[in-house]
């Protein structure tokens, strides 16, 4: 139905989890690791090529430079240093994308950087500065609805659009932030639970995420897509995949 509400289904890929190619057959956008927590020149080109072949939009998935802890540890990094690190990651992915004939369409911070940017104005401002200046034109940024990052993007007039995001495989607190991974129930791994909850999440977001490294990620991605389609959503990239 052409008048059905649109929704984007994204996955964090290029992290060496193993099911990327199959997940790309399910999702409509892929946030690709670009060297901070995972990924290198080879993995970026491979993920970008496979996404382009499927018409899947691609975004940069930069993080704190922390491969040892997979970018899931918050670090105290000086703002100018963090901006330089993230800019380098986004540009590396953009260069690889140009080589394989596609384009980076958005920025989605990874792991601890994402969580910190949702609540910390200083880190949010760094992420917004990177999205605004890393490439020739500003890139939209994925963020939790109502988060500090989303509010500052609007208030600061930085020219960065915010794409509200929800997480199919993560539990959330009452304030909308994600339950820390170390707490019980933080990561959801039951397909039926994902299928049942995803339409409700989509009502408050424009993109829904499934993590590529969650146990059973491919099954969860399929469950999320099935749940969205059953609720009448039309899945397609929010941002041009060409």
Tab-separated table of C-alpha atoms in Angstrom:
chain	number	residue	atom	x	y	z
A	1	UNK	CA	0.000	0.000	0.000
A	2	UNK	CA	1.501	3.283	-1.080
A	3	UNK	CA	-0.193	5.192	1.764
A	4	UNK	CA	1.177	2.851	4.454
A	5	UNK	CA	3.415	4.512	7.062
A	6	UNK	CA	7.099	4.216	6.238
A	7	UNK	CA	9.679	2.831	8.627
A	8	UNK	CA	13.377	2.125	8.300
A	9	UNK	CA	14.927	-1.013	9.811
A	10	UNK	CA	18.635	-0.597	10.490
A	11	UNK	CA	21.388	-2.877	11.756
A	12	UNK	CA	24.870	-2.161	13.068
A	13	UNK	CA	27.160	-4.129	10.769
A	14	UNK	CA	30.783	-4.535	9.699
A	15	UNK	CA	31.708	-5.598	13.217
A	16	UNK	CA	32.804	-9.159	12.460
A	17	UNK	CA	29.704	-10.805	13.923
A	18	UNK	CA	29.249	-13.156	10.965
A	19	UNK	CA	25.654	-12.804	9.695
A	20	UNK	CA	26.030	-9.451	7.949
A	21	UNK	CA	25.227	-10.605	4.432
A	22	UNK	CA	22.013	-12.363	5.472
A	23	UNK	CA	20.976	-9.428	7.674
A	24	UNK	CA	21.425	-7.082	4.710
A	25	UNK	CA	18.668	-9.042	2.960
A	26	UNK	CA	16.304	-8.052	5.798
A	27	UNK	CA	17.124	-4.458	6.765
A	28	UNK	CA	16.861	-1.217	4.821
A	29	UNK	CA	19.804	0.679	6.345
A	30	UNK	CA	23.200	-0.430	7.649
A	31	UNK	CA	25.344	1.463	10.144
A	32	UNK	CA	28.874	0.350	9.352
A	33	UNK	CA	31.767	0.214	11.821
A	34	UNK	CA	34.571	2.451	10.614
A	35	UNK	CA	37.595	1.637	12.720
A	36	UNK	CA	36.976	2.942	16.219
A	37	UNK	CA	35.533	-0.153	17.901
A	38	UNK	CA	35.686	-2.550	14.934
A	39	UNK	CA	36.189	-2.591	11.196
A	40	UNK	CA	39.004	-1.839	8.796
A	41	UNK	CA	39.444	-0.929	5.147
A	42	UNK	CA	38.603	-4.457	3.982
A	43	UNK	CA	35.497	-4.920	6.118
A	44	UNK	CA	34.196	-1.458	5.244
A	45	UNK	CA	34.491	-2.034	1.507
A	46	UNK	CA	32.862	-5.446	1.798
A	47	UNK	CA	29.912	-4.196	3.852
A	48	UNK	CA	29.454	-1.170	1.597
A	49	UNK	CA	29.528	-3.279	-1.548
A	50	UNK	CA	27.001	-5.769	-0.217
A	51	UNK	CA	24.708	-2.964	0.944
A	52	UNK	CA	24.892	-1.209	-2.427
A	53	UNK	CA	24.003	-4.432	-4.230
A	54	UNK	CA	20.824	-4.690	-2.154
A	55	UNK	CA	19.777	-1.040	-2.239
A	56	UNK	CA	20.448	-0.697	1.491
A	57	UNK	CA	21.322	2.808	2.681
A	58	UNK	CA	24.597	3.106	4.598
A	59	UNK	CA	25.627	5.251	7.515
A	60	UNK	CA	28.794	5.775	9.513
A	61	UNK	CA	28.960	4.043	12.898
A	62	UNK	CA	31.851	5.802	14.661
A	63	UNK	CA	32.814	5.223	18.277
A	64	UNK	CA	35.324	5.906	20.957
A	65	UNK	CA	38.663	4.488	19.854
A	66	UNK	CA	38.455	1.353	21.981
A	67	UNK	CA	38.694	-1.904	20.075
A	68	UNK	CA	39.623	-3.827	23.226
A	69	UNK	CA	36.215	-3.139	24.779
A	70	UNK	CA	34.258	-2.927	21.489
A	71	UNK	CA	33.471	0.722	22.096
A	72	UNK	CA	31.183	-0.138	24.999
A	73	UNK	CA	33.183	1.684	27.670
A	74	UNK	CA	32.677	5.424	28.182
A	75	UNK	CA	35.969	7.291	27.870
A	76	UNK	CA	36.999	10.752	29.026
A	77	UNK	CA	38.331	12.216	25.787
A	78	UNK	CA	39.031	15.897	25.214
A	79	UNK	CA	36.410	17.349	22.883
A	80	UNK	CA	38.788	18.386	20.113
A	81	UNK	CA	40.492	14.973	20.192
A	82	UNK	CA	37.190	13.131	20.107
A	83	UNK	CA	35.962	15.253	17.219
A	84	UNK	CA	39.138	14.506	15.264
A	85	UNK	CA	38.832	10.770	15.957
A	86	UNK	CA	35.190	10.610	14.893
A	87	UNK	CA	35.763	12.788	11.832
A	88	UNK	CA	38.561	10.482	10.722
A	89	UNK	CA	36.277	7.459	11.053
A	90	UNK	CA	33.421	9.046	9.098
A	91	UNK	CA	35.759	10.184	6.332
A	92	UNK	CA	37.364	6.748	6.092
A	93	UNK	CA	33.948	5.203	5.487
A	94	UNK	CA	33.003	7.939	3.039
A	95	UNK	CA	36.188	7.360	1.038
A	96	UNK	CA	35.514	3.619	0.928
A	97	UNK	CA	31.913	4.274	-0.088
A	98	UNK	CA	33.016	6.459	-2.975
A	99	UNK	CA	35.366	3.708	-4.138
A	100	UNK	CA	32.534	1.163	-4.373
A	101	UNK	CA	29.944	3.533	-5.826
A	102	UNK	CA	27.747	4.434	-2.878
A	103	UNK	CA	27.388	7.298	-0.401
A	104	UNK	CA	27.328	7.673	3.372
A	105	UNK	CA	23.866	8.978	4.276
A	106	UNK	CA	23.907	9.444	8.055
A	107	UNK	CA	25.859	9.170	11.292
A	108	UNK	CA	24.935	6.844	14.139
A	109	UNK	CA	27.304	6.777	17.131
A	110	UNK	CA	28.157	3.349	18.519
A	111	UNK	CA	27.883	1.882	21.987
A	112	UNK	CA	29.115	4.015	24.862
A	113	UNK	CA	29.466	7.030	22.596
A	114	UNK	CA	25.801	6.759	21.601
A	115	UNK	CA	24.637	6.363	25.184
A	116	UNK	CA	26.793	9.230	26.436
A	117	UNK	CA	25.725	11.573	23.646
A	118	UNK	CA	22.098	10.988	24.604
A	119	UNK	CA	22.647	12.503	28.095
A	120	UNK	CA	25.872	14.567	28.022
A	121	UNK	CA	25.672	17.972	26.287
A	122	UNK	CA	29.428	18.185	25.657
A	123	UNK	CA	29.585	14.815	23.911
A	124	UNK	CA	26.342	15.518	22.070
A	125	UNK	CA	27.867	18.719	20.718
A	126	UNK	CA	30.925	16.829	19.466
A	127	UNK	CA	28.743	14.303	17.629
A	128	UNK	CA	26.709	17.114	16.090
A	129	UNK	CA	29.865	18.945	15.016
A	130	UNK	CA	31.129	15.795	13.307
A	131	UNK	CA	27.801	15.231	11.548
A	132	UNK	CA	27.810	18.861	10.419
A	133	UNK	CA	31.399	19.148	9.195
A	134	UNK	CA	33.018	15.764	8.501
A	135	UNK	CA	31.842	15.687	4.893
A	136	UNK	CA	30.949	18.351	2.349
A	137	UNK	CA	27.310	18.454	3.458
A	138	UNK	CA	25.807	17.856	6.915
A	139	UNK	CA	24.681	14.306	7.654
A	140	UNK	CA	21.550	13.398	9.637
A	141	UNK	CA	22.208	11.720	12.969
A	142	UNK	CA	20.279	8.871	14.600
A	143	UNK	CA	19.251	9.562	18.214
A	144	UNK	CA	16.793	8.569	20.895
A	145	UNK	CA	13.652	10.746	20.830
A	146	UNK	CA	13.813	13.499	23.430
A	147	UNK	CA	17.486	12.881	24.161
A	148	UNK	CA	20.006	15.627	24.876
A	149	UNK	CA	21.505	15.096	21.439
A	150	UNK	CA	18.133	15.465	19.727
A	151	UNK	CA	17.258	18.590	21.714
A	152	UNK	CA	20.617	20.267	21.140
A	153	UNK	CA	20.467	19.627	17.407
A	154	UNK	CA	17.229	21.593	17.297
A	155	UNK	CA	18.245	24.327	19.718
A	156	UNK	CA	21.721	24.941	18.353
A	157	UNK	CA	20.668	25.446	14.757
A	158	UNK	CA	23.631	23.410	13.531
A	159	UNK	CA	21.837	22.229	10.403
A	160	UNK	CA	21.901	18.564	11.419
A	161	UNK	CA	18.641	16.652	11.074
A	162	UNK	CA	17.769	14.105	13.752
A	163	UNK	CA	16.255	10.718	12.883
A	164	UNK	CA	14.412	9.362	15.972
A	165	UNK	CA	15.533	5.793	16.658
A	166	UNK	CA	14.152	2.886	18.701
A	167	UNK	CA	15.802	-0.445	19.510
A	168	UNK	CA	14.049	-3.731	18.822
A	169	UNK	CA	16.505	-5.794	20.861
A	170	UNK	CA	17.199	-3.492	23.823
A	171	UNK	CA	15.175	-2.663	26.905
A	172	UNK	CA	14.641	0.983	27.824
A	173	UNK	CA	14.266	2.844	31.099
A	174	UNK	CA	11.298	5.044	31.929
A	175	UNK	CA	13.249	8.111	30.781
A	176	UNK	CA	13.825	6.548	27.341
A	177	UNK	CA	17.523	5.772	27.773
A	178	UNK	CA	18.728	2.229	27.192
A	179	UNK	CA	19.153	-0.155	30.095
A	180	UNK	CA	22.921	-0.701	30.520
A	181	UNK	CA	24.092	-3.968	29.018
A	182	UNK	CA	25.371	-5.261	32.332
A	183	UNK	CA	21.885	-5.246	33.869
A	184	UNK	CA	19.477	-8.209	33.631
A	185	UNK	CA	17.073	-8.001	30.709
A	186	UNK	CA	18.984	-5.244	28.926
A	187	UNK	CA	19.432	-7.272	25.717
A	188	UNK	CA	16.356	-8.983	24.257
A	189	UNK	CA	16.981	-12.259	22.443
A	190	UNK	CA	13.514	-13.823	22.067
A	191	UNK	CA	12.115	-13.376	18.522
A	192	UNK	CA	8.490	-13.399	19.679
A	193	UNK	CA	9.181	-10.595	22.141
A	194	UNK	CA	10.833	-8.535	19.420
A	195	UNK	CA	8.007	-9.215	16.972
A	196	UNK	CA	5.360	-8.245	19.501
A	197	UNK	CA	6.943	-4.981	20.626
A	198	UNK	CA	8.372	-3.557	17.433
A	199	UNK	CA	5.219	-1.917	16.038
A	200	UNK	CA	4.785	0.048	19.259
A	201	UNK	CA	8.360	1.234	19.034
A	202	UNK	CA	7.927	2.294	15.428
A	203	UNK	CA	5.026	4.546	16.354
A	204	UNK	CA	7.514	6.853	18.105
A	205	UNK	CA	10.501	6.546	15.757
A	206	UNK	CA	11.499	6.779	12.124
A	207	UNK	CA	14.058	3.970	12.277
A	208	UNK	CA	14.256	0.777	14.343
A	209	UNK	CA	17.574	-0.916	15.129
A	210	UNK	CA	18.610	-4.531	15.510
A	211	UNK	CA	22.209	-5.025	16.642
A	212	UNK	CA	24.251	-7.218	14.331
A	213	UNK	CA	26.156	-8.730	17.269
A	214	UNK	CA	23.138	-9.660	19.412
A	215	UNK	CA	22.824	-13.449	19.810
A	216	UNK	CA	20.506	-14.662	17.044
A	217	UNK	CA	20.683	-11.292	15.289
A	218	UNK	CA	19.447	-12.610	11.945
A	219	UNK	CA	16.418	-14.263	13.526
A	220	UNK	CA	15.684	-11.091	15.496
A	221	UNK	CA	15.978	-8.934	12.373
A	222	UNK	CA	13.507	-11.176	10.569
A	223	UNK	CA	11.157	-11.056	13.573
A	224	UNK	CA	11.352	-7.258	13.631
A	225	UNK	CA	10.604	-7.008	9.920
A	226	UNK	CA	7.697	-9.444	10.216
A	227	UNK	CA	6.249	-7.492	13.124
A	228	UNK	CA	6.494	-4.192	11.293
A	229	UNK	CA	4.964	-5.535	8.101
A	230	UNK	CA	2.148	-7.232	10.014
A	231	UNK	CA	1.353	-3.864	11.614
A	232	UNK	CA	1.051	-2.247	8.182
A	233	UNK	CA	4.372	-0.459	7.950
A	234	UNK	CA	6.168	-0.139	4.624
A	235	UNK	CA	9.874	-0.815	5.067
A	236	UNK	CA	12.256	1.342	3.071
A	237	UNK	CA	15.334	3.463	3.697
A	238	UNK	CA	14.468	6.874	5.074
A	239	UNK	CA	17.525	8.200	3.272
A	240	UNK	CA	18.370	7.607	-0.378
A	241	UNK	CA	20.406	4.425	-0.814
A	242	UNK	CA	21.885	5.401	-4.184
